Short mmCIF file of C-alpha atoms in Angstrom, two decimals:
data_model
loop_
_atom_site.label_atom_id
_atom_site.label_comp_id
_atom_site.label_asym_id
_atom_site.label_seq_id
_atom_site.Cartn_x
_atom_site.Cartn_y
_atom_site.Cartn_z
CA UNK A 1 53.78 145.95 47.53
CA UNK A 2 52.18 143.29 49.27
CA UNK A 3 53.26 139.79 48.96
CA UNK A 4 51.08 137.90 46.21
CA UNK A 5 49.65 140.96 44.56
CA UNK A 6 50.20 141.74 40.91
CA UNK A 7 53.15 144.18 40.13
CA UNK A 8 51.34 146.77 38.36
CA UNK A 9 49.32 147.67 41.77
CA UNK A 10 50.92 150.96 43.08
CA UNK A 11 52.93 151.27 40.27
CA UNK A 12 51.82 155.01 39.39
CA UNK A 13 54.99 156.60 41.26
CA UNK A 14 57.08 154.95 39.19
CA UNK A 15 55.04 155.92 35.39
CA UNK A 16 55.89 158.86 33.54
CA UNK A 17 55.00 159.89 29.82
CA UNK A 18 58.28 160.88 28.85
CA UNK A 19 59.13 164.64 28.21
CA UNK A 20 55.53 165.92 28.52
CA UNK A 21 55.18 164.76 32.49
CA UNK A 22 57.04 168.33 32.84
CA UNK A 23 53.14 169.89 32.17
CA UNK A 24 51.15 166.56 33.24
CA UNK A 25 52.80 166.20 36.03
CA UNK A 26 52.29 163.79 39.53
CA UNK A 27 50.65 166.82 41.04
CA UNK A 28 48.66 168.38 38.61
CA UNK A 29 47.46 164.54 38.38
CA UNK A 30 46.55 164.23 42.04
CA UNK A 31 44.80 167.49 42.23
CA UNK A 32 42.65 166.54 39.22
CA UNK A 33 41.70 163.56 41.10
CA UNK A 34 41.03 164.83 44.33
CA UNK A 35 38.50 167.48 42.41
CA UNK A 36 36.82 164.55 40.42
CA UNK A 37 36.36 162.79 43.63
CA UNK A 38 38.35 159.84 42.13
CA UNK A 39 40.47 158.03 44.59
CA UNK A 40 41.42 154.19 44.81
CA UNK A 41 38.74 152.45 46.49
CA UNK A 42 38.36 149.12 44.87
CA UNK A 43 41.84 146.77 46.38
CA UNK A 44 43.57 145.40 43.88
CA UNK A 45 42.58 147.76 40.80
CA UNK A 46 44.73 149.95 38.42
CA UNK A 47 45.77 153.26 40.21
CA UNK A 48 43.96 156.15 39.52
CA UNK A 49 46.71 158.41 38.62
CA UNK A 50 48.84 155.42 36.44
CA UNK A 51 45.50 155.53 34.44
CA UNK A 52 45.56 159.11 33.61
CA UNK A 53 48.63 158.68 32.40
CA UNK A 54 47.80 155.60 30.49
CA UNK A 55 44.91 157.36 28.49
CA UNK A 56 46.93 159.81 27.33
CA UNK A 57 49.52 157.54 26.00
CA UNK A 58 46.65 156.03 24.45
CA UNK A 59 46.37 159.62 22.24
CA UNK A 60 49.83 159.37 22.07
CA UNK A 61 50.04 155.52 20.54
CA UNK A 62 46.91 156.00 18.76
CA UNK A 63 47.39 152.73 15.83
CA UNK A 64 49.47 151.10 19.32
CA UNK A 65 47.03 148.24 21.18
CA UNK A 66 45.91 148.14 24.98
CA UNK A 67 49.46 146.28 25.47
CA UNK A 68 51.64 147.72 23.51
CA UNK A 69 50.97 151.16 25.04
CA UNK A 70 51.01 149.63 28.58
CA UNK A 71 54.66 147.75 27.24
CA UNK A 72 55.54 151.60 26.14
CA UNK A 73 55.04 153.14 29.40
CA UNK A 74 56.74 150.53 31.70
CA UNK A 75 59.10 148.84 29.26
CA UNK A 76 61.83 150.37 31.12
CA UNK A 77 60.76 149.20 34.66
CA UNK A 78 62.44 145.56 35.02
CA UNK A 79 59.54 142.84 35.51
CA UNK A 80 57.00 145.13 34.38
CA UNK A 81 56.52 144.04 31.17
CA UNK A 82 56.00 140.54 31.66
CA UNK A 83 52.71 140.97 33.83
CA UNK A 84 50.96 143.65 31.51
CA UNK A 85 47.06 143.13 32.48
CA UNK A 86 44.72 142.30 29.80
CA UNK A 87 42.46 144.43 27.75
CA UNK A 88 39.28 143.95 29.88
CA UNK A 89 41.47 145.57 33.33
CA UNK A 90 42.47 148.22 31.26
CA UNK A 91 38.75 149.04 30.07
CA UNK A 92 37.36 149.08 33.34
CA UNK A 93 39.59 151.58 34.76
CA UNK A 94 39.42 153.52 32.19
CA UNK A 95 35.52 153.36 32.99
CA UNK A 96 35.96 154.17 36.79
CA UNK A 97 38.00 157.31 35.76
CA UNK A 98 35.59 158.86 33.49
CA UNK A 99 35.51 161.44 30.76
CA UNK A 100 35.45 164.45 33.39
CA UNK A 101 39.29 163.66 34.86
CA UNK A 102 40.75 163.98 31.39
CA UNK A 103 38.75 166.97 30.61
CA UNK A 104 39.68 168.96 33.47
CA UNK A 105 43.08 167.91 32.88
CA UNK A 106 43.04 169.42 29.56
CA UNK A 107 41.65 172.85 30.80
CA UNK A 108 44.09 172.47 33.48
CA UNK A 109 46.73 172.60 30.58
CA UNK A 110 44.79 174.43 27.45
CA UNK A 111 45.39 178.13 27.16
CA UNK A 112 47.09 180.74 24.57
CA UNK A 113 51.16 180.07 24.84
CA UNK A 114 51.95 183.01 22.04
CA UNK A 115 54.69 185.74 23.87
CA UNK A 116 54.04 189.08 23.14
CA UNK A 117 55.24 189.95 18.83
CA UNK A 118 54.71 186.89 17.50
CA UNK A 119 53.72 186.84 14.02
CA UNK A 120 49.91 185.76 13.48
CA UNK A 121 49.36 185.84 17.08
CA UNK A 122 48.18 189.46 18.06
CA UNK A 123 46.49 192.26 15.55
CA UNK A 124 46.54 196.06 17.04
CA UNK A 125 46.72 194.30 20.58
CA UNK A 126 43.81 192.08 20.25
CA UNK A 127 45.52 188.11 20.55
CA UNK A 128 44.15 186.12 17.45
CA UNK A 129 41.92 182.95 17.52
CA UNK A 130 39.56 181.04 15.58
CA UNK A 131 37.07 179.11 16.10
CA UNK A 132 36.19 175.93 13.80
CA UNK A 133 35.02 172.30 14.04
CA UNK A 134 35.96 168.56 12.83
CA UNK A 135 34.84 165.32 13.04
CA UNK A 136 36.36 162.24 14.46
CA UNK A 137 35.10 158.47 13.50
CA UNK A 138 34.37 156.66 16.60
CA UNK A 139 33.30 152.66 16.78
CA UNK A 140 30.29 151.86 15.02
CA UNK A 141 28.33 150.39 18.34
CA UNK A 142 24.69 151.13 19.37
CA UNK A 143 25.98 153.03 22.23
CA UNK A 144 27.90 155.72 20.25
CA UNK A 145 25.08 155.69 17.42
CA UNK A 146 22.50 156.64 19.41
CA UNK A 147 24.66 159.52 21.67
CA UNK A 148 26.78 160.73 18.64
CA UNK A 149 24.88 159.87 15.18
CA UNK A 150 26.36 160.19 12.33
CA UNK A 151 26.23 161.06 7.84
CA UNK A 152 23.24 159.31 6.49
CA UNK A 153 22.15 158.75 3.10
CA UNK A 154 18.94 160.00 1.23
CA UNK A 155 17.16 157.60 2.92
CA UNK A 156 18.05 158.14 5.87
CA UNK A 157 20.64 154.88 6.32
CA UNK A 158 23.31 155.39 7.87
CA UNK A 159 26.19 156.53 5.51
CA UNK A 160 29.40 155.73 7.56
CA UNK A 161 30.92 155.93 11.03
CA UNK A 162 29.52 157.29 13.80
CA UNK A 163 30.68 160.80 14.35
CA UNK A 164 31.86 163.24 17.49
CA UNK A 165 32.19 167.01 16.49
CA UNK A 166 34.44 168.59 17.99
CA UNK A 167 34.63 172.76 18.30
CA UNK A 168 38.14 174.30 19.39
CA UNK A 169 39.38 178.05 20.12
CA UNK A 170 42.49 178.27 18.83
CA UNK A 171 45.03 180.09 18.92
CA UNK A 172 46.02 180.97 15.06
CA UNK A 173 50.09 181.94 16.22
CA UNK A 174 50.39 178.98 17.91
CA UNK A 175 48.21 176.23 17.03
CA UNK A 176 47.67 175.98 20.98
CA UNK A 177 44.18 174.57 22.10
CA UNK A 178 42.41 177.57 24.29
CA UNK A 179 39.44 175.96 24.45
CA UNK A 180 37.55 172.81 23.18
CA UNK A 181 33.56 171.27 23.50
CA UNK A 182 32.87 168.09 22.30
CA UNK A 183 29.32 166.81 21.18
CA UNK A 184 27.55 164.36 18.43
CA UNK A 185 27.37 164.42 14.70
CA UNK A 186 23.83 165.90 14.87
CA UNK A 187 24.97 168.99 17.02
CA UNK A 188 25.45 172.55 15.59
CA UNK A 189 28.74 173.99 15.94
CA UNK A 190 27.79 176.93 16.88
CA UNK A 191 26.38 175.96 19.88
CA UNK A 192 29.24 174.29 20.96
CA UNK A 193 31.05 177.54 20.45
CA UNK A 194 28.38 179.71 22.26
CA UNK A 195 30.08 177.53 24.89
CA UNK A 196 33.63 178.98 24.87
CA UNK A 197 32.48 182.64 24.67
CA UNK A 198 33.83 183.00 27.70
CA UNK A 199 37.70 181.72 27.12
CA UNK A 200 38.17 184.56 24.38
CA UNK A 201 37.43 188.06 26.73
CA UNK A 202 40.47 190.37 25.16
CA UNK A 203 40.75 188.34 22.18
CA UNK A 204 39.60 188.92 18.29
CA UNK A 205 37.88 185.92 17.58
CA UNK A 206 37.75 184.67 13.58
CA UNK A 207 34.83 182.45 12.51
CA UNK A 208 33.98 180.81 8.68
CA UNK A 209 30.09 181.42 7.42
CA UNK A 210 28.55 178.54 9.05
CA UNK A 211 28.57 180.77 12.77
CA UNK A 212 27.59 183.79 12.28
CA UNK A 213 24.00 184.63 14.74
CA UNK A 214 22.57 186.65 16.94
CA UNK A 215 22.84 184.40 19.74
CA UNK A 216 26.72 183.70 18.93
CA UNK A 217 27.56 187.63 18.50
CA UNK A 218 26.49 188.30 21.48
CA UNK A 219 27.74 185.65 24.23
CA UNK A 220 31.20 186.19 22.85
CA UNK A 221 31.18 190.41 22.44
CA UNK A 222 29.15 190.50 25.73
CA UNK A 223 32.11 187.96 27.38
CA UNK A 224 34.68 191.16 25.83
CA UNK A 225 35.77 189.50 22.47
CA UNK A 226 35.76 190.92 19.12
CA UNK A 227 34.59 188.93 15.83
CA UNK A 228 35.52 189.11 12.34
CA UNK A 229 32.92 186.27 10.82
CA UNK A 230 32.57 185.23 7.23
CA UNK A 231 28.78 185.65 6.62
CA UNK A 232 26.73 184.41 3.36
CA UNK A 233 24.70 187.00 1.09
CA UNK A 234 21.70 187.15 2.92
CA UNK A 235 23.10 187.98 6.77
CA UNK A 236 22.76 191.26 7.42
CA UNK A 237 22.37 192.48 3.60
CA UNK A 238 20.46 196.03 4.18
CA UNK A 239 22.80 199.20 4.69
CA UNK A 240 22.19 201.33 8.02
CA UNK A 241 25.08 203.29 7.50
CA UNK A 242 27.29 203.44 4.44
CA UNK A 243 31.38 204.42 5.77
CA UNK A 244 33.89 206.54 4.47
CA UNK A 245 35.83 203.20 3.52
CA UNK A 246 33.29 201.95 1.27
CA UNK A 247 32.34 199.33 4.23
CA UNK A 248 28.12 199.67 5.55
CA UNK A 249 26.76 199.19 8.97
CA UNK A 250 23.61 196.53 8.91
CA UNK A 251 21.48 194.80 11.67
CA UNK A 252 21.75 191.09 12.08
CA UNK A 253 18.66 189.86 13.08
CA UNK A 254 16.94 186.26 14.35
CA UNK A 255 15.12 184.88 11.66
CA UNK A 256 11.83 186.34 11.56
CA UNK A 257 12.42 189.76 12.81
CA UNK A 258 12.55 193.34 10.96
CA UNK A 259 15.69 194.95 10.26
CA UNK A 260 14.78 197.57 13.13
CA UNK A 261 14.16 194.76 16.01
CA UNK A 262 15.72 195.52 19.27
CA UNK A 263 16.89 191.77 19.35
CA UNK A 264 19.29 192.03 16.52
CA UNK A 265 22.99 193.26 16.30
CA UNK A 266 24.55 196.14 14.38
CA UNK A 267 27.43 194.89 12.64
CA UNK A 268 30.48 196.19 10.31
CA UNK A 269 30.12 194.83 6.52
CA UNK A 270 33.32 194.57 4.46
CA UNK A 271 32.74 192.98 1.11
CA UNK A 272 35.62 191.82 -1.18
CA UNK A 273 36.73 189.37 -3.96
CA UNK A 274 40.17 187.70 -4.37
CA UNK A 275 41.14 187.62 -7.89
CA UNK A 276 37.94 188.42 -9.66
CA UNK A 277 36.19 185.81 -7.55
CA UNK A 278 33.13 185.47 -5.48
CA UNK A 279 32.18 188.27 -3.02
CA UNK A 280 33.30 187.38 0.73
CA UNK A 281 31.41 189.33 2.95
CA UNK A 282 33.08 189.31 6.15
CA UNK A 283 31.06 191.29 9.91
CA UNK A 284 32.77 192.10 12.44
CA UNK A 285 31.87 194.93 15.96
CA UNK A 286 34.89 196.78 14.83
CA UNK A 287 32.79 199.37 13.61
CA UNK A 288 35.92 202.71 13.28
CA UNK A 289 36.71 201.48 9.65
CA UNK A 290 40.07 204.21 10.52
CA UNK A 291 41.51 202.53 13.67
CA UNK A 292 40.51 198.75 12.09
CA UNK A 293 40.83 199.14 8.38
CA UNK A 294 38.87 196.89 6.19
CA UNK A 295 42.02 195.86 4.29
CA UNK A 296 43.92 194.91 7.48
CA UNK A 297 40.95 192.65 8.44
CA UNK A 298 40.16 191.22 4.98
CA UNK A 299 44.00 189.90 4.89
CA UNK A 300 43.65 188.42 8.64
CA UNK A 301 40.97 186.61 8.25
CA UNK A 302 43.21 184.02 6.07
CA UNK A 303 44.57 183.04 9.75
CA UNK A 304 41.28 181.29 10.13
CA UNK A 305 43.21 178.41 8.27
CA UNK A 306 45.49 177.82 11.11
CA UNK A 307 42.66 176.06 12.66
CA UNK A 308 42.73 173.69 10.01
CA UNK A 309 46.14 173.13 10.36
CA UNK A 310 45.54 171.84 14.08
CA UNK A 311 43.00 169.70 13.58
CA UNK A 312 45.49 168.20 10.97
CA UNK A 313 48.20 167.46 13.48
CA UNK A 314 45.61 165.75 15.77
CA UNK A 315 43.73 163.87 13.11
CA UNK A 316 45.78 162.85 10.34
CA UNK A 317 49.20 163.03 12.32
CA UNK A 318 48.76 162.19 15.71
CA UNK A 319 45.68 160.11 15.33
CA UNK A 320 46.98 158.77 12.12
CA UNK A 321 44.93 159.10 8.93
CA UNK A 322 41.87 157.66 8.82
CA UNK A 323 42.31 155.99 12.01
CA UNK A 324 38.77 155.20 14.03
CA UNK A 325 39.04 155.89 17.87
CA UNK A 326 39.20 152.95 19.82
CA UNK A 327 36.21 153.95 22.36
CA UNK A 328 32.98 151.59 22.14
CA UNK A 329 30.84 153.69 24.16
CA UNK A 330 30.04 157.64 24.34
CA UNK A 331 31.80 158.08 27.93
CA UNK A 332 35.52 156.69 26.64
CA UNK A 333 34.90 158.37 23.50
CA UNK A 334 34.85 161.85 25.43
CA UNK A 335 37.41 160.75 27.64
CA UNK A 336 39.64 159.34 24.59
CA UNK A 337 39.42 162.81 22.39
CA UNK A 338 40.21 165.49 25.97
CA UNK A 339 43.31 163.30 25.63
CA UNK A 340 44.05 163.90 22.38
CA UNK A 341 43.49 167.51 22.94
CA UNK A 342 46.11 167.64 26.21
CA UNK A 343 48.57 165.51 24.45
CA UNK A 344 48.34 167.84 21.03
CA UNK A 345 48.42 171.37 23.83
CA UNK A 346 52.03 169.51 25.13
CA UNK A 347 53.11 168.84 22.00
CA UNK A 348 52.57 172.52 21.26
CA UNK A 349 54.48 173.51 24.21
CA UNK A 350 57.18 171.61 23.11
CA UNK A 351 57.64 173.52 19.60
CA UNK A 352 57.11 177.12 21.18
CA UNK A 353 59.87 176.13 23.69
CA UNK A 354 62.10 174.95 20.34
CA UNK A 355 61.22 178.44 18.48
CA UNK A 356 61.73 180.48 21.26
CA UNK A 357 65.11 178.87 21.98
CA UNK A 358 66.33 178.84 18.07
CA UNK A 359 64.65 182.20 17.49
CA UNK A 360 62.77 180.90 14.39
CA UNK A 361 59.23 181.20 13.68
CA UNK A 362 56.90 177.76 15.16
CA UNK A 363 55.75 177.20 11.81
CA UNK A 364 59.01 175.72 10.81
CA UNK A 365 59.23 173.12 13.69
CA UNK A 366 57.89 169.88 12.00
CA UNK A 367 54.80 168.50 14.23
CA UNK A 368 55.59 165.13 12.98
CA UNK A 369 59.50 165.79 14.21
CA UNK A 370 58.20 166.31 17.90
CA UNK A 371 55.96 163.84 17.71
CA UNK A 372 58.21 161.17 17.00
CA UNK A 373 61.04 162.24 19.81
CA UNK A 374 58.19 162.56 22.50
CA UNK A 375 56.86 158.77 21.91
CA UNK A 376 60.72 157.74 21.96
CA UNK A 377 61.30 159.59 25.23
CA UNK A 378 58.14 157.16 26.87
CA UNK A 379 59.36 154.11 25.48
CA UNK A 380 63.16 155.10 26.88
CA UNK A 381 61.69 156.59 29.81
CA UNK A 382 64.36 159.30 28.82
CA UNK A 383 62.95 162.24 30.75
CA UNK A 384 62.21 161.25 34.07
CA UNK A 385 64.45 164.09 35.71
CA UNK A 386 64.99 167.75 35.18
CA UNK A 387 68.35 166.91 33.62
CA UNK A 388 67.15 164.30 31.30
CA UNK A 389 64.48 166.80 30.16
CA UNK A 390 67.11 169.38 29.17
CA UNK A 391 69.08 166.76 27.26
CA UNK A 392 66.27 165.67 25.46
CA UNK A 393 65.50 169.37 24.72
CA UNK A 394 69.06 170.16 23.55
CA UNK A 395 68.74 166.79 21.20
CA UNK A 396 65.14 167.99 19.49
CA UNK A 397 66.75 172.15 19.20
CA UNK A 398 70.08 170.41 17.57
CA UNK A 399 67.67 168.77 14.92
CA UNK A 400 66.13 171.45 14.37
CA UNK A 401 68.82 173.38 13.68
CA UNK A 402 70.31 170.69 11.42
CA UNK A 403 66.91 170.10 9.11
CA UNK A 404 64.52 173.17 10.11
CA UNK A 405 61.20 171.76 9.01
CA UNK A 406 58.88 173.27 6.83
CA UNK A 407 60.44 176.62 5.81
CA UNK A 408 58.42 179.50 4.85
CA UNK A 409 54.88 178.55 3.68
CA UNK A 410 54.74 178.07 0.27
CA UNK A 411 51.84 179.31 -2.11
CA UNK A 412 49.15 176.88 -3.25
CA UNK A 413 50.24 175.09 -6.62
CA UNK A 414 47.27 172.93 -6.99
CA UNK A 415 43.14 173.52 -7.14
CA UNK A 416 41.35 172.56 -3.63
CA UNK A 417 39.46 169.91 -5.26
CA UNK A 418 37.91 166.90 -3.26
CA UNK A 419 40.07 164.03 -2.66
CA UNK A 420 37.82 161.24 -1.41
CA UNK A 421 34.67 161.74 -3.14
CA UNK A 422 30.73 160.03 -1.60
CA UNK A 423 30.76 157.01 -2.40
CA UNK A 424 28.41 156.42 -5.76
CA UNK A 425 27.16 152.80 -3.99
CA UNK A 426 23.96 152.80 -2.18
CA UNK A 427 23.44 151.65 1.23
CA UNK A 428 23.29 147.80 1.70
CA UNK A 429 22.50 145.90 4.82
CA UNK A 430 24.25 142.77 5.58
CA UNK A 431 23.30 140.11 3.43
CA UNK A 432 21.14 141.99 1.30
CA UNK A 433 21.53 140.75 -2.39
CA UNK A 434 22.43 143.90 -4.52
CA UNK A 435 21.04 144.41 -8.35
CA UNK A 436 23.17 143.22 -10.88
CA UNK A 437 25.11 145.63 -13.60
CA UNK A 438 23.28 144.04 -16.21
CA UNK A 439 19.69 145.51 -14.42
CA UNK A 440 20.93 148.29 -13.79
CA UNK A 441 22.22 149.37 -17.50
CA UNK A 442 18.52 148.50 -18.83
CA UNK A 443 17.32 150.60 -16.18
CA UNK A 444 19.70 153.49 -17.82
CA UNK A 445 21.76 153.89 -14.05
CA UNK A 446 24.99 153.61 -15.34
CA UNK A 447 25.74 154.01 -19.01
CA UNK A 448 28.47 153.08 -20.61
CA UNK A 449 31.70 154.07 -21.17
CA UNK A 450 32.10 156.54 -24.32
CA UNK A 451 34.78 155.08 -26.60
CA UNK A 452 37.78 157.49 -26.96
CA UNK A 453 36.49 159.03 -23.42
CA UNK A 454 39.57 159.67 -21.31
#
């Protein structure tokens, strides 16, 4: 380092991000970069390669500031932390690097992890994945507004946060991240997910009723996927062919077009209830109802769930619950949730590695468990070395096998019922004077209470 100039310059060879540099590492880093065309031009500025690792340790430390994380990562470098840059530096490196690096590190990294046998990973040879979406809150500035949107009321005022969807493949075994597509509030999902059709070739792909089309069915069974999609009553509702299972060939069709239009799909229909209660109507192109029977595919498709549980370990764990993503415009927003995504895909290396070793089934690795360890490794800078990795290893498997996590899924106690309901207040700009309770009760909006009500 040259006499004069601040200690952070050229620091990159000495960051790591604790145990899950052994699948980000210094070279996977430098390739990325090379690819992206992003090299260290401007003297002085925040290397290239210390930044990748300091967004991700941004997903990482998601309620931590700009300094905080930057204390986490170099904490254990003597001097470092006394000459952390401010906020501002930090923002307009992470501007020169750009959304793309972090994206094609996650694709670098993303990618079924399930070995061959594992429970809820593979039907009849077929791996199993789902595809689903979910929202993330991002700063409510013009910028992200006007590229993401977001809810709005019945007027059309704006009901909340800004909004990014978000559309993964995952794999249901493993809770591993085989693909992702990010886009605005406004966005269809399945469009995003027309995007991915070509990540699942070999795979059998499950889907809720807000995907199934035409235009869906076939990028992903023309990429060499199957489908098994929940569809509502009126998709593909006239029988071509009734089978000797009870289940009925129909033609999906673009809206608009008779049943016998060449521009439609001929799809499987298996229809169902679960304790006396509405019909599901799930399609699939499994069309032999003996080598894929109906009953085998009406129990899978409950492995759609394990979707859900993935985008709970990013958003409510790993993000933190409610949390609102610290981006203020649409290019760090992008850049901000592909980290997320690789840091969630390591994490989920981490617990196969733990199963696999303790022969127990992923699901009872706690998330929150591994979570916790990996931030402690950055902030010791525990695992900077093979050996160091191993120990860290052994101390996560020895906890494991101490207090095994979550045990064997338990059956739902409660109703589903909605937690957080819509707010019941209207819209207000700021400084708008709102109608008193008084007004409103003449006006017979709210009533009151019922005496004795409970």
């Amino acid at each position: 380092m040259m006499p004069g100039m601040h200690p952070w310059i050229g620091l990159s060879d000495d960051v790591r991000l604790g145990v899950l540099t052994e699948w980000v590492t210094a070279e996977l880093v430098d390739e990325v970069l090379a690819e992206c065309g992003k090299r260290d031009m401007k003297p002085g500025a925040l290397p290239a390669r210390f930044m990748v690792y300091y967004v991700l340790a941004l997903a990482l430390f998601q309620q931590d500031s700009y300094d905080d994380v930057a204390e986490n990562l170099v904490g254990a470098l003597e001097g470092m932390d006394e000459a952390i840059p401010n906020k501002s530096s930090f923002t307009r490196a992470r501007q020169r690097l750009g959304a793309g690096v972090l994206e094609a590190v996650f694709r670098r990294l993303a990618g079924p992890v399930a070995p061959a046998g594992l429970d809820g990973a593979f039907w009849r040879g077929m791996r199993v994945a789902a595809v689903d979406g979910f929202v993330l809150d991002v700063p409510d500035t013009p910028a992200n507004r006007a590229a993401f949107g977001g809810p709005v009321d019945a007027k059309g005022q704006p009901a909340g946060f800004p909004q990014a969807r978000v559309v993964t493949l995952t794999e249901t075994g493993t809770h591993s991240s085989i693909d992702a597509r990010v886009g605005g509030f406004r966005g269809g999902e399945p469009e995003l997910a027309i995007a991915m059709a070509g990540r699942a070739a070999g795979m059998l792909v499950i889907m809720d009723r807000a995907f199934p089309g035409v235009a869906l069915w076939k990028a992903y069974t023309q990429a060499g996927a199957h489908l098994l999609v929940r569809a509502r009553s009126s998709v593909a509702r006239r029988p071509v062919q009734v089978l000797d299972d009870g289940t009925y060939l129909a033609r999906m069709n673009l809206a608009g077009q008779k049943g016998a239009h060449p521009g439609g799909v001929l799809v499987r229909v298996i229809e169902y209830r679960v304790d006396g209660g509405e019909v599901v109507r799930l399609l699939t192109d499994l069309l032999d109802p003996v080598a894929f029977p109906a009953g085998e595919l009406a129990a899978l498709y409950h492995q759609r769930w394990e979707s859900e549980s993935s985008f709970r370990q990013v958003k409510t764990f790993q993000r933190g619950p409610q949390e609102i993503l610290r981006s203020a415009g649409p290019e760090l927003v992008r850049q901000e949730i592909r980290a997320h995504l690789a840091v969630h895909h390591c994490l989920t290396r981490i617990i196969m590695r733990l199963a696999a070793r303790e022969r127990i089934d992923p699901d009872r690795i706690s998330f929150v468990k591994v979570l916790k360890h990996v931030r402690r490794s950055v902030i010791r800078q525990s695992a900077q070395t093979s050996v160091q990795i191993k120990q860290l290893m052994a101390t996560m498997a020895a906890k494991v096998r101490r207090k095994p996590g979550n045990g064997v899924r338990r059956l739902r106690e409660a109703g589903r019922c909605l937690k957080r309901p819509a707010s019941k207040y209207s819209f207000r700009q700021a400084g708008q004077v709102r109608e008193s309770t008084v007004h409103l009760l003449d006006r017979g909006v709210i009533t009151p209470p019922i005496e004795g009500a409970v």
